[in-house]
Short mmCIF file of C-alpha atoms in Angstrom, two decimals:
data_model
loop_
_atom_site.label_atom_id
_atom_site.label_comp_id
_atom_site.label_asym_id
_atom_site.label_seq_id
_atom_site.Cartn_x
_atom_site.Cartn_y
_atom_site.Cartn_z
CA MET P 63 97.26 12.99 10.50
CA ALA P 64 94.55 14.63 8.51
CA THR P 65 90.98 13.61 9.27
CA SER P 66 89.08 12.12 6.36
CA PHE P 67 85.68 13.71 5.69
CA SER P 68 83.07 11.50 4.01
CA ASN P 69 80.26 13.04 2.06
CA PRO P 70 76.90 11.43 3.09
CA PHE P 71 75.60 11.76 -0.50
CA ASN P 72 78.29 9.31 -1.73
CA LEU P 73 76.03 6.44 -0.67
CA THR P 74 73.10 7.72 -2.75
CA ALA P 75 72.23 7.07 -6.37
CA ALA P 76 73.22 10.61 -7.40
CA GLY P 77 76.62 10.47 -5.73
CA GLU P 78 78.71 13.60 -5.29
CA LEU P 79 77.56 15.02 -8.61
CA GLY P 80 74.18 16.51 -9.29
CA ASN P 81 71.67 18.22 -7.07
CA HIS P 82 71.56 17.09 -3.47
CA ARG P 83 68.39 17.09 -1.40
CA GLU P 84 67.83 16.09 2.20
CA SER P 85 65.10 13.68 1.16
CA MET P 86 67.71 11.55 -0.66
CA LEU P 87 69.22 10.50 2.66
CA TYR P 88 65.87 9.02 3.79
CA ASN P 89 64.67 7.40 0.56
CA GLU P 90 65.18 3.62 0.50
CA LEU P 91 65.23 3.52 -3.31
CA LEU P 92 68.10 6.02 -3.60
CA LEU P 93 70.38 4.71 -0.82
CA ARG P 94 73.32 2.34 -1.56
CA ASN P 95 75.10 -0.19 0.69
CA GLU P 96 78.41 0.75 2.32
CA LEU P 97 81.23 -1.75 1.95
CA GLY P 98 81.66 -3.93 5.04
CA ARG P 99 78.82 -2.32 6.99
CA PRO P 100 75.12 -3.04 7.38
CA LYS P 101 72.67 -1.01 5.39
CA ASN P 102 71.27 2.08 7.03
CA ARG P 103 67.48 1.90 6.96
CA ALA P 104 67.27 5.69 7.00
CA TYR P 105 64.87 5.84 9.92
CA THR P 106 64.92 9.08 11.89
CA GLN P 107 65.74 8.82 15.56
CA VAL P 108 63.34 9.89 18.26
CA PRO P 109 64.34 13.21 19.83
CA LYS P 110 65.82 12.79 23.31
CA ASP P 111 64.08 15.80 24.83
CA GLY P 112 60.96 13.71 25.50
CA SER P 113 58.61 15.70 23.28
CA PHE P 114 57.82 12.70 21.07
CA VAL P 115 54.71 10.69 22.00
CA TYR P 116 53.91 7.31 20.46
CA GLY P 117 50.40 6.48 19.18
CA ARG P 118 47.68 8.27 17.32
CA PRO P 119 46.69 11.77 18.40
CA ASN P 120 43.30 12.23 20.03
CA GLU P 121 40.98 14.29 17.90
CA GLU P 122 39.19 17.01 19.78
CA ARG P 123 35.48 16.47 19.38
CA PHE P 124 32.76 18.70 20.69
CA GLY P 125 29.39 17.35 21.59
CA GLY P 126 30.44 13.89 22.79
CA ALA P 127 29.15 11.76 25.66
CA ASP P 128 31.37 13.58 28.17
CA ASP P 129 29.94 16.96 27.21
CA ALA P 130 26.40 15.60 27.24
CA LEU P 131 26.81 14.24 30.79
CA HIS P 132 28.47 17.38 32.14
CA GLY P 133 26.20 19.78 30.27
CA TRP P 134 26.67 21.40 26.90
CA PRO P 135 29.29 24.18 26.91
CA ARG P 136 27.92 27.67 26.45
CA ASN P 137 30.45 28.66 23.81
CA LEU P 138 29.45 25.67 21.63
CA SER P 139 27.60 26.77 18.53
CA THR P 140 24.52 24.96 17.27
CA THR P 141 26.25 24.04 14.03
CA THR P 142 28.72 21.70 15.81
CA LEU P 143 26.11 19.69 17.73
CA PRO P 144 26.05 15.99 16.81
CA PHE P 145 22.34 16.00 15.95
CA LYS P 146 22.60 18.94 13.56
CA SER P 147 22.21 17.90 9.94
CA LYS P 148 24.96 18.87 7.57
CA VAL P 149 24.21 21.49 4.97
CA LYS P 150 24.34 19.99 1.50
CA ASN P 151 25.79 22.14 -1.24
CA SER P 152 23.34 21.92 -4.09
CA GLU P 153 24.41 22.41 -7.69
CA ARG P 154 23.35 25.25 -9.94
CA ASP P 155 20.34 24.63 -12.15
CA PHE P 156 21.57 25.74 -15.56
CA MET P 157 18.38 24.64 -17.28
CA ALA P 158 16.32 27.00 -15.15
CA LEU P 159 18.86 29.78 -15.72
CA ASN P 160 18.73 29.30 -19.50
CA ARG P 161 14.94 29.26 -19.43
CA ALA P 162 14.80 32.47 -17.42
CA ALA P 163 17.35 34.14 -19.73
CA VAL P 164 15.32 33.26 -22.84
CA GLN P 165 12.13 34.56 -21.22
CA THR P 166 13.83 37.90 -20.51
CA GLY P 167 15.07 38.13 -24.13
CA LEU P 168 18.78 37.28 -23.66
CA VAL P 169 20.12 35.09 -26.48
CA THR P 170 23.84 35.70 -27.01
CA ALA P 171 26.65 34.09 -25.01
CA ASN P 172 27.79 37.35 -23.40
CA GLU P 173 24.26 38.18 -22.27
CA ASN P 174 23.88 34.68 -20.76
CA TYR P 175 27.22 35.04 -18.97
CA GLU P 176 26.18 38.35 -17.42
CA PHE P 177 22.76 36.94 -16.51
CA ARG P 178 24.33 33.95 -14.72
CA ALA P 179 26.71 36.27 -12.86
CA THR P 180 23.79 38.27 -11.44
CA HIS P 181 21.28 35.42 -10.93
CA ASP P 182 21.58 32.10 -9.14
CA VAL P 183 19.19 29.12 -9.10
CA ARG P 184 19.99 25.93 -7.18
CA ARG P 185 18.74 22.41 -7.84
CA LYS P 186 16.61 20.66 -5.28
CA THR P 187 18.35 17.87 -3.42
CA ALA P 188 16.82 14.43 -3.01
CA GLY P 189 17.00 14.65 0.78
CA ASP P 190 14.72 17.69 0.95
CA GLU P 191 12.02 15.95 -1.09
CA LYS P 192 12.12 12.89 1.17
CA THR P 193 11.82 14.95 4.33
CA ARG P 194 8.89 16.86 2.88
CA THR P 195 7.01 13.71 1.98
CA ARG P 196 7.70 12.06 5.33
CA THR P 197 6.56 14.95 7.49
CA ARG P 198 2.92 14.77 8.44
CA ARG P 199 0.77 16.67 10.86
CA ILE P 200 -0.49 14.75 13.86
CA PRO P 201 -3.83 15.94 15.27
CA PRO P 202 -3.66 17.22 18.86
CA SER P 203 -6.39 14.78 19.97
CA MET P 204 -4.42 11.72 18.85
CA VAL P 205 -3.69 9.15 21.56
CA PHE P 206 -0.68 6.84 21.29
CA GLY P 207 -0.58 3.28 22.54
CA ILE P 208 -2.53 0.04 22.19
CA SER P 209 -6.32 0.15 22.17
CA THR P 210 -8.15 -1.39 25.11
CA ARG P 211 -9.56 -4.86 24.54
CA PRO P 212 -13.39 -4.94 24.53
CA SER P 213 -15.03 -6.38 27.60
CA THR P 214 -16.32 -9.95 27.67
CA PRO P 215 -20.07 -10.18 26.80
CA ILE P 216 -21.32 -11.50 30.14
CA PHE P 217 -24.99 -11.49 29.10
CA ASP P 218 -24.26 -13.69 26.08
CA LEU P 219 -22.45 -16.15 28.32
CA LEU P 220 -25.29 -16.24 30.85
CA GLU P 221 -27.94 -16.73 28.16
CA HIS P 222 -25.94 -19.54 26.47
CA LYS P 223 -26.01 -17.76 23.12
CA TYR P 224 -22.76 -19.36 22.02
CA GLN P 225 -24.25 -22.79 22.68
CA ASP P 226 -27.39 -21.96 20.70
CA LYS P 227 -25.30 -20.66 17.83
CA TRP P 228 -23.23 -23.84 17.79
CA LEU P 229 -26.37 -26.00 17.77
CA GLN P 230 -27.84 -24.01 14.87
CA ASP P 231 -24.64 -24.43 12.89
CA ARG P 232 -24.70 -28.17 13.52
CA ARG P 233 -28.34 -28.40 12.38
CA LYS P 234 -27.58 -26.49 9.19
CA LEU P 235 -24.65 -28.79 8.51
CA GLU P 236 -26.82 -31.89 8.97
CA VAL P 237 -29.54 -30.50 6.69
CA SER P 238 -27.00 -29.72 3.97
CA LYS P 239 -25.59 -33.25 4.24
CA ARG P 240 -29.07 -34.76 3.90
CA GLN P 241 -29.78 -32.66 0.83
CA GLU P 242 -26.55 -33.77 -0.79
CA GLU P 243 -27.35 -37.42 -0.06
CA SER P 244 -30.84 -37.05 -1.53
CA LYS P 245 -29.39 -35.47 -4.68
CA LYS P 246 -26.95 -38.34 -5.03
CA ARG P 247 -29.77 -40.88 -4.66
CA GLN P 248 -31.88 -39.10 -7.26
CA HIS P 249 -28.96 -39.01 -9.65
CA LEU P 250 -28.32 -42.73 -9.20
CA LYS P 251 -32.00 -43.45 -9.76
CA GLU P 252 -31.96 -41.50 -13.03
CA LEU P 253 -28.91 -43.40 -14.18
CA ARG P 254 -30.63 -46.72 -13.49
CA LEU P 255 -33.69 -45.65 -15.47
CA ARG P 256 -31.55 -44.61 -18.41
CA ARG P 257 -29.79 -47.95 -18.46
CA ASN P 258 -33.12 -49.90 -18.40
CA PRO P 259 -34.18 -50.61 -22.04
CA ASN P 260 -37.78 -51.53 -21.10
CA CYS P 261 -38.51 -48.10 -19.63
CA VAL P 262 -40.68 -45.72 -21.73
CA TYR P 263 -39.51 -42.10 -21.75
CA GLU P 264 -41.80 -39.13 -22.02
CA THR P 265 -40.98 -36.68 -24.83
CA ARG P 266 -42.18 -33.13 -25.38
CA ALA P 267 -44.72 -34.27 -27.98
CA SER P 268 -46.15 -36.90 -25.65
CA LEU P 269 -46.37 -34.38 -22.83
CA LEU P 270 -48.17 -31.87 -25.07
CA ARG P 271 -50.67 -34.52 -26.23
CA THR P 272 -51.74 -35.26 -22.69
CA TYR P 273 -54.51 -32.98 -21.46
CA GLN P 274 -54.06 -31.38 -18.09
CA ASN P 275 -57.22 -30.36 -16.33
CA PRO P 276 -57.09 -26.74 -15.16
CA VAL P 277 -56.89 -26.45 -11.42
CA GLU P 278 -58.21 -23.34 -9.76
CA ASP P 279 -56.16 -21.73 -7.06
CA ALA P 280 -57.32 -22.28 -3.54
CA PRO P 281 -59.12 -19.26 -2.07
CA LEU P 282 -57.51 -17.24 0.65
CA TRP P 283 -58.17 -18.44 4.14
CA GLN P 284 -60.84 -16.60 6.11
CA LEU P 285 -62.46 -17.04 9.45
CA PRO P 286 -65.61 -19.17 9.14
CA ARG P 287 -67.82 -16.56 10.81
CA PHE P 288 -66.79 -13.90 8.26
CA LYS P 289 -67.40 -15.95 5.10
CA ASP P 290 -71.11 -15.16 4.85
CA ASN P 291 -71.53 -12.17 7.14
CA ALA P 292 -68.58 -10.00 6.02
CA LYS P 293 -69.77 -7.87 3.08
CA PRO P 294 -68.18 -4.78 1.53
CA SER P 295 -69.37 -1.60 3.21
CA LEU P 296 -69.23 0.49 0.00
CA GLN P 297 -70.65 -0.32 -3.46
CA THR P 298 -69.54 2.16 -6.17
CA PHE P 299 -71.49 0.47 -8.98
CA ARG P 300 -75.28 0.49 -9.17
CA SER P 301 -75.43 -3.18 -10.10
CA ALA P 302 -73.26 -6.13 -11.10
CA GLY P 303 -74.08 -5.56 -14.80
CA ALA P 304 -72.88 -1.96 -14.60
CA ARG P 305 -69.65 -3.17 -13.03
CA ARG P 306 -69.04 -5.73 -15.80
CA SER P 307 -69.75 -3.21 -18.56
CA ALA P 308 -67.39 -0.64 -16.98
CA TYR P 309 -64.52 -3.13 -16.80
CA GLY P 310 -65.22 -4.26 -20.37
CA ASN P 311 -65.03 -0.70 -21.67
CA TYR P 312 -61.81 -0.17 -19.71
CA GLN P 313 -60.18 -3.26 -21.23
CA SER P 314 -61.23 -2.34 -24.77
CA ASP P 315 -59.89 1.20 -24.28
CA GLN P 316 -56.44 -0.18 -23.36
CA ILE P 317 -55.96 -1.42 -26.93
CA ALA P 318 -55.60 2.11 -28.38
CA ARG P 319 -53.33 3.43 -25.59
CA GLN P 320 -49.56 3.19 -25.27
CA GLY P 321 -47.67 1.50 -22.45
CA ASP P 322 -47.39 -1.99 -21.05
CA PHE P 323 -50.60 -1.66 -19.04
CA GLY P 324 -52.50 0.53 -21.52
CA HIS P 325 -52.45 3.65 -19.34
CA GLY P 326 -50.59 5.96 -21.75
CA VAL P 327 -51.69 8.35 -24.48
CA TYR P 328 -53.64 7.24 -27.53
CA GLU P 329 -51.58 5.88 -30.41
CA PRO P 330 -51.88 7.70 -33.76
CA ALA P 331 -53.74 5.92 -36.54
CA CYS P 332 -51.55 4.07 -39.05
CA ASN P 333 -52.72 4.06 -42.70
#
């Protein structure tokens, strides 16, 4: 009896005709159901030699906690350390290149192409600007930490200065309250006088009509024993009349001089 050979591509969408690829036997969209049998999910079997390992592979990382505890390996370069910042690839600054080309006298497209091939200008990244602004120089004499609290003023406590200050504040507060009360009383008194129709008010004209006798200022206080005995030790004028005439001439001379006190130059004559 001859053995029947079944083509595995018969159960695919292409069938026996057309191009056959190995990926068709594992694609769920191209596989078809076999009559009277369950559908093959097209999952590959695990090899029986034991080389297959389930799970995700462990990525080999240099510079981890294990290496830090056991010491950094000598063959580890400084570029793979975890604290090394990554180098950012900055873009070319075409505006600066065009400006430099125009300054050198290159205008055509071919000249600009050759200039860009031989010259290179990169744009500044935002990270470099931030690091430059953040860096600052710390003076060598700077001390870190919290400043020491000043000592308690023992002499002020012994002399009861805080008590005296509190008493002074209380006295000032009482004086201010009394002044406010007196102002309120004066204001109420004025209101009562305004409401009284029989009261006579003084006007400016009535005040100007009343004559006020001139009152001389009180002389400065002196010791009684020096009132009659204390005389000036130097007399620059020959007599009292000479003194009066000198001051009169001085006052009359101030009229023709400039200045608020009449000490300036003479004013010119006005026709």
